[in-house]
Amino acid sequence: MLRQFTEESEKARFETFIDAILAIIMTILVLEFRVPEDPFETDGDIQSYLIHIIPSVISYLISFSTIVVLWMDHHNLFRMLKKADIHIVQMNFLFILFLSATPFTTSLAGRNFQSPYAVTVVAINYVLMNLAFSAIWVYAMKKKLIPENVLNKFSTRFENTIILAGILLQIISIPLAYVSTYISFGLFCLVLFIHLVRLWRH
């Protein structure tokens, strides 16, 4: 069993499987938007409904973008891996466990955007996702599953600082939700921005 995923073909097969799961999760995110069964009577009613769901749309965009960033990082990781092993596979499933909760926590925060508790739930979800993914990176580096010359190109001080800062900002957003949920949403957006800057430098 420990050698089950060491072949290159198995690594590619597992990455394809993870990509499919991420695509499903991203699709489920948008399915949380439901048009009422009863038709709107006026254009004004439609406009009022669209204004009402703006917080849910913002929550959706943040979660969607977060998953996109994680997918890009996941793709980079598997592109660099010489091989996978059973522990990498198990850690990936832990990562997916937290990621799969995103549609629920995103919808909860979007529909209750003024509730500190609801925003805390989605923030904890983001933190757990990022910690789980970071653990995969740390394990791959510790076990030297990434060629050293490739690792030195991507695992720079700037790169590691951005990743750590992003996780810390998400943790800070949890108590700050009880001051203002808008601050927490602002920090979510800031984390996305710094990660996009990091990825742009690649």
PDB file of C-alpha atoms in Angstrom, residues 25 28-30 32 59 63 67 98-112 117-118 121-122 125-126:
ATOM      1  CA  ILE A  25     -17.137  22.107  -5.168  1.00  0.00           C
ATOM      2  CA  ILE A  28     -21.914  23.637  -5.853  1.00  0.00           C
ATOM      3  CA  LEU A  29     -20.949  27.130  -4.673  1.00  0.00           C
ATOM      4  CA  VAL A  30     -22.994  28.793  -7.408  1.00  0.00           C
ATOM      5  CA  GLU A  32     -26.533  28.081  -3.595  1.00  0.00           C
ATOM      6  CA  SER A  59     -19.177  35.747  -0.059  1.00  0.00           C
ATOM      7  CA  SER A  63     -14.719  31.587  -1.644  1.00  0.00           C
ATOM      8  CA  ILE A  67     -10.442  27.882  -4.210  1.00  0.00           C
ATOM      9  CA  PHE A  98     -12.218  21.082   4.800  1.00  0.00           C
ATOM     10  CA  LEU A  99     -12.605  22.356   1.240  1.00  0.00           C
ATOM     11  CA  SER A 100     -15.850  20.459   0.711  1.00  0.00           C
ATOM     12  CA  ALA A 101     -17.457  22.409   3.578  1.00  0.00           C
ATOM     13  CA  THR A 102     -16.937  25.684   1.718  1.00  0.00           C
ATOM     14  CA  PRO A 103     -20.339  25.798  -0.056  1.00  0.00           C
ATOM     15  CA  PHE A 104     -22.117  25.492   3.304  1.00  0.00           C
ATOM     16  CA  THR A 105     -19.981  27.987   5.220  1.00  0.00           C
ATOM     17  CA  THR A 106     -19.997  30.423   2.284  1.00  0.00           C
ATOM     18  CA  SER A 107     -23.790  30.344   2.087  1.00  0.00           C
ATOM     19  CA  LEU A 108     -24.076  30.695   5.877  1.00  0.00           C
ATOM     20  CA  ALA A 109     -21.845  33.779   5.954  1.00  0.00           C
ATOM     21  CA  GLY A 110     -23.435  35.323   2.847  1.00  0.00           C
ATOM     22  CA  ARG A 111     -26.977  35.032   4.158  1.00  0.00           C
ATOM     23  CA  ASN A 112     -25.973  36.127   7.657  1.00  0.00           C
ATOM     24  CA  TYR A 117     -20.716  33.751  14.481  1.00  0.00           C
ATOM     25  CA  ALA A 118     -21.549  32.976  10.838  1.00  0.00           C
ATOM     26  CA  VAL A 121     -17.474  29.790  10.837  1.00  0.00           C
ATOM     27  CA  VAL A 122     -16.374  30.607   7.276  1.00  0.00           C
ATOM     28  CA  ASN A 125     -13.094  26.993   7.328  1.00  0.00           C
ATOM     29  CA  TYR A 126     -10.564  29.117   5.370  1.00  0.00           C
TER      30      TYR A 126
END
